[in-house]
Amino acid sequence: MKTEIAAVDAEHPQADVIARAAEVLRRGGLVAFPTETVYGLGADALSEAAVRRIFTAKGRPANNPVIVHVNDVATAQTLTTVWPDAARRLAERWWPGPLTIVLPRAAQVPDVVTAGGPTVAIRMPAHPVARALIAAAGRPLAAPSANPSARVSSTTAEHVRRGLGGRIEMILDGGPTPGGLESTVVDLSGPTPRLLRPGLVSAAELREVLGDGLIGVDVHATEADDALPSPGLLKKHYSPTVPTYLTADDGASRVAELIANRQKVGWITLGEPHVVTPTPLVRLIVLPAEPTAYSARLYATLHELEAAGVAAIVVQRPPPTPVWAAVLDRLRRAAAE
Ligand code: TXA
Ligand code: MG
C-alpha cells in the first residue's frame, strides 16, 4: 500500500486536506495524525473491522485496548454507561488535553477497542488537527500511538513513516507534537481512582481534583506482566531497538566501557557531562534539565539515535522527584530487560 503524506497547518488545518483524511477514515482506512502528546494512528472507533486494522498495522497484541478520541463530553458519554462526578471534574479541568479517563464501556463500543474488557479509555485531544479530523469524520476515533507495537512513540510524521509507512493509508504531517510524551491515564471504573500511566498531567495535579484517594500503580515494582491492570503497562514498552541503559551518574563510565568494545554509542545527558571523550564512536545529545522541555525532545532524540545506527544508548537518569515521574516511567520501560 502507498502511504500518502499530506502536509497540514498545525494551527489552522486546511479544510480540504482534513476532508480527504476524514473520507479515508469513513471508508475504514487508517490515518496517522498529530495530537498535543504524540502522533496517533486513527480509525473509526465504532467499526470493528477498521480498528482491527490498527492492530495489524502496529503488530499490537489483541489484549491491549486502545484509547477512543472524542471532541465533546456528550460523545464521551455515549461510550460509557456512567459519567461519575470525578469524570465531570477531570474533564472540566483538562479536556481538551493530555488526560485519558477509563470508564465502564457502553454496548456500542466494539470488543476490539476494549480488548474484550469491561472498560473503555476516552480522551479529548487539544491539537487543532486532531479536533478538526474528529469533527470531519463525524465519529469517535480509536487511536493508539502511531508506532510499531512496543517501540518508541512518534513525535514527527517522519517517525510515523519510518515505522508504519506502507501499512497505512495516510499521514497528516502537522509538524512535531508539542508535548512529546503520551497522555496520563486515570481509571475511574472502580471504587477508587487509579493512575495507570503517568503523563503530562501529574499525580499531584490529579489529587487537586480527585483528593488523596488516588492510587498510583507502580508497574516497575510488579513482577508478572499479566497481573497488570492494563496490558499497555508492560514493563518493557516504548523501547528503542537497541539496548538502552539508565545510569545514576552522568553515564560517562558506561559510555567508556561500551566504546572500549568499539561500539557506537548514543549518550543522552541533562546538561553537560563531566567527562567528554571526543571520539567518533560517541554521539552525545545534551537535553534540557527541565521536565517539560526534556519530554518534548526525548522520543525524537531516541529516534535520531536509532536512525544514526548506534549499538547502544546510555541515558543519564533524571532526579527521582515528582516532576520527573512521567519521564522516569518511560525511561525505565525503555531500559527494561
Ligand atoms: O497520548 C496518548 O495517549 C496517545 C495519543 C495518540 O492519544 N495515545 C496512546 O495510546 O498513547 P496507546 O495505545 O499507545 O496507549 C494507550 C494506553 C495503553 O497503555 C493501554 O493499555 C491503555 O492506555 N488502555 C487503553 N484502554 C484501556 C482500558 N480500557 N483500561 C485500561 N487501560 C487502557
Ligand atoms: Mg503506545
XYZ file of N, CA, C and O and ligand atoms in Angstrom, residues 33-41 58 60 63-69 98-103 113-115 117-123 125 143-147 153 181-185 187 189 194 196-197 200 229-234 237-238 330 333, ligand 1:
281
model
N -2.210 11.013 12.746
C -2.421 12.458 12.904
C -1.734 12.954 14.184
O -1.564 12.193 15.146
N -1.332 14.233 14.189
C -0.677 14.760 15.385
C -1.677 15.057 16.497
O -2.810 15.465 16.226
N -1.272 14.811 17.739
C -2.033 15.302 18.890
C -1.057 16.145 19.710
O 0.115 16.260 19.356
N -1.516 16.716 20.814
C -0.615 17.533 21.637
C 0.400 16.670 22.391
O 1.349 17.192 22.966
N 0.195 15.319 22.393
C 1.144 14.435 23.084
C 2.112 13.804 22.085
O 3.270 14.184 22.003
N 1.604 12.825 21.307
C 2.391 12.133 20.271
C 1.456 11.921 19.078
O 0.259 12.205 19.161
N 1.989 11.402 17.955
C 1.117 11.078 16.824
C 0.247 9.868 17.172
O 0.712 8.922 17.825
N -1.030 9.906 16.736
C -1.939 8.786 16.924
C -2.186 8.098 15.590
O -2.068 8.719 14.530
N -2.534 6.796 15.659
C -2.917 6.068 14.444
C -4.421 5.842 14.518
O -4.896 4.999 15.265
N 0.213 -2.183 13.468
C 1.189 -1.971 14.538
C 1.838 -3.262 15.028
O 2.840 -3.216 15.740
N 0.196 -5.018 17.133
C -0.181 -4.859 18.543
C -0.896 -6.102 19.043
O -1.792 -6.615 18.372
N -4.694 -8.174 23.182
C -5.125 -7.950 24.569
C -4.802 -6.543 25.061
O -4.964 -6.250 26.238
N -4.328 -5.670 24.173
C -4.007 -4.301 24.591
C -5.039 -3.323 24.028
O -5.045 -3.036 22.840
N -5.937 -2.807 24.894
C -7.021 -1.945 24.406
C -6.509 -0.600 23.896
O -5.406 -0.179 24.239
N -7.326 0.083 23.086
C -6.913 1.384 22.536
C -7.780 2.518 23.086
O -8.911 2.305 23.530
N -7.233 3.725 23.042
C -7.933 4.915 23.526
C -8.874 5.436 22.439
O -8.512 5.482 21.267
N -10.091 5.848 22.845
C -11.027 6.463 21.907
C -10.968 7.978 22.080
O -11.055 8.491 23.197
N -10.810 8.693 20.953
C -10.673 10.151 20.972
C -11.976 10.806 20.549
O -12.546 10.424 19.519
N -4.168 16.421 27.620
C -3.478 15.128 27.659
C -3.884 14.223 28.818
O -3.034 13.731 29.557
N -5.184 14.015 28.998
C -5.678 13.147 30.065
C -6.669 12.142 29.501
O -7.630 12.523 28.824
N -6.436 10.858 29.798
C -7.318 9.779 29.346
C -8.044 9.209 30.553
O -7.427 8.963 31.596
N -9.369 9.024 30.412
C -10.189 8.532 31.524
C -10.765 7.165 31.165
O -11.362 6.995 30.100
N -10.574 6.177 32.050
C -11.093 4.820 31.839
C -12.397 4.659 32.612
O -12.453 4.950 33.814
N -13.449 4.221 31.904
C -14.784 4.090 32.487
C -15.444 2.801 31.973
O -14.986 2.243 30.977
N -11.854 -2.686 20.545
C -11.378 -1.435 21.143
C -10.974 -1.658 22.597
O -9.955 -1.145 23.068
N -11.779 -2.435 23.322
C -11.565 -2.617 24.763
C -10.778 -3.891 25.054
O -10.591 -4.249 26.209
N -10.346 -4.584 23.996
C -9.683 -5.884 24.130
C -10.598 -6.856 24.882
O -10.145 -7.674 25.679
N -12.509 -6.266 27.274
C -12.682 -5.942 28.686
C -13.922 -5.104 28.951
O -14.593 -4.655 28.019
N -14.228 -4.886 30.244
C -15.450 -4.175 30.620
C -15.327 -2.649 30.599
O -16.287 -1.952 30.892
N -14.129 -2.120 30.275
C -13.935 -0.664 30.341
C -13.443 -0.109 29.018
O -12.927 -0.836 28.170
N -13.599 1.214 28.870
C -13.104 1.899 27.677
C -12.320 3.136 28.112
O -12.690 3.805 29.069
N -11.218 3.416 27.411
C -10.402 4.597 27.709
C -10.785 5.711 26.732
O -10.856 5.481 25.525
N -11.047 6.907 27.279
C -11.544 8.010 26.450
C -10.697 9.260 26.687
O -10.325 9.569 27.825
N -10.416 9.967 25.587
C -9.685 11.221 25.759
C -10.145 12.237 24.724
O -10.523 11.875 23.611
N -8.576 15.177 22.709
C -7.296 15.827 22.423
C -7.469 17.321 22.151
O -8.548 17.769 21.761
N -7.382 5.531 18.588
C -6.026 5.895 18.160
C -4.992 5.580 19.230
O -4.861 6.309 20.206
N -4.246 4.505 19.026
C -3.049 4.298 19.849
C -1.933 5.159 19.283
O -2.102 5.801 18.241
N -0.794 5.175 19.941
C 0.350 5.903 19.404
C 0.762 5.275 18.070
O 0.654 4.064 17.887
N 1.223 6.130 17.137
C 1.481 5.686 15.758
C 2.903 5.157 15.603
O 3.753 5.798 14.987
N 3.142 3.974 16.186
C 4.461 3.341 16.118
C 4.253 1.840 16.117
O 3.218 1.370 16.598
N 7.222 5.884 20.721
C 6.142 6.618 20.066
C 6.708 7.647 19.090
O 7.860 8.063 19.210
N 5.274 13.279 25.208
C 5.007 12.046 25.977
C 3.505 11.768 25.915
O 2.705 12.684 25.797
N 3.135 10.486 26.071
C 1.727 10.107 25.998
C 0.921 10.664 27.173
O 1.472 10.986 28.225
N -0.410 10.676 26.977
C -1.319 11.211 27.995
C -1.253 10.429 29.304
O -0.884 9.259 29.340
N -1.652 11.096 30.369
C -1.864 10.467 31.673
C -3.138 9.619 31.579
O -4.130 10.073 31.018
N -3.102 8.374 32.109
C -4.299 7.519 32.075
C -4.796 7.295 33.501
O -4.052 6.801 34.359
N -7.937 5.592 35.805
C -9.029 4.626 35.782
C -10.075 5.004 36.830
O -9.799 4.974 38.033
N -13.101 3.416 36.779
C -14.135 2.387 36.651
C -14.372 1.627 37.960
O -15.376 0.951 38.102
N -7.518 5.203 40.020
C -6.154 4.679 39.922
C -5.409 5.357 38.781
O -5.951 5.514 37.690
N -3.033 4.850 36.034
C -2.468 3.695 35.321
C -1.200 4.059 34.561
O -0.342 3.218 34.339
N -1.122 5.307 34.109
C 0.087 5.724 33.377
C 0.365 7.186 33.679
O -0.479 8.037 33.422
N 1.652 13.843 31.088
C 1.873 15.286 31.141
C 1.048 15.953 32.243
O 1.411 17.010 32.737
N -2.970 -4.107 35.595
C -4.344 -3.709 35.320
C -4.558 -3.325 33.863
O -5.665 -3.258 33.389
N -3.501 -3.059 33.133
C -3.632 -2.644 31.748
C -2.447 -3.221 30.982
O -1.308 -2.977 31.356
N -2.710 -4.018 29.952
C -1.610 -4.691 29.260
C -0.600 -3.698 28.679
O 0.561 -4.017 28.527
N -1.063 -2.480 28.391
C -0.151 -1.480 27.853
C 0.863 -1.030 28.887
O 1.772 -0.265 28.586
N 0.681 -1.483 30.116
C 1.621 -1.109 31.161
C 2.769 -2.106 31.267
O 3.505 -2.089 32.237
N 2.885 -2.982 30.276
C 4.011 -3.913 30.265
C 5.278 -3.146 30.595
O 5.500 -2.065 30.084
N 8.370 -1.502 27.152
C 7.456 -0.836 26.237
C 8.167 0.436 25.848
O 9.128 0.827 26.498
N 7.747 1.081 24.821
C 8.364 2.348 24.436
C 9.877 2.173 24.282
O 10.655 3.011 24.706
N 8.919 6.393 31.467
C 9.221 5.991 30.083
C 10.663 5.513 29.958
O 10.958 4.563 29.234
N 11.002 1.988 31.298
C 10.490 0.999 30.346
C 11.458 0.809 29.188
O 11.678 -0.308 28.725
O -1.251 10.497 24.384
C -1.798 9.425 24.131
O -2.490 8.820 24.979
C -1.616 8.849 22.729
C -2.325 9.777 21.745
C -2.301 9.246 20.346
O -3.630 9.996 22.185
N -2.152 7.511 22.655
C -1.550 6.459 23.252
O -2.177 5.253 23.005
O -0.543 6.556 23.921
P -1.506 3.845 23.328
O -2.430 2.829 22.778
O -0.122 3.834 22.845
O -1.559 3.765 24.881
C -2.825 3.636 25.500
C -2.655 3.102 26.883
C -2.133 1.691 26.850
O -1.251 1.549 27.940
C -3.395 0.854 27.039
O -3.142 -0.404 27.601
C -4.174 1.750 27.972
O -3.915 3.067 27.531
N -5.608 1.494 27.859
C -6.404 1.639 26.787
N -7.671 1.253 27.071
C -7.667 0.859 28.354
C -8.653 0.354 29.253
N -9.924 0.163 28.855
N -8.276 0.042 30.509
C -7.012 0.226 30.927
N -6.020 0.705 30.133
C -6.347 1.013 28.861
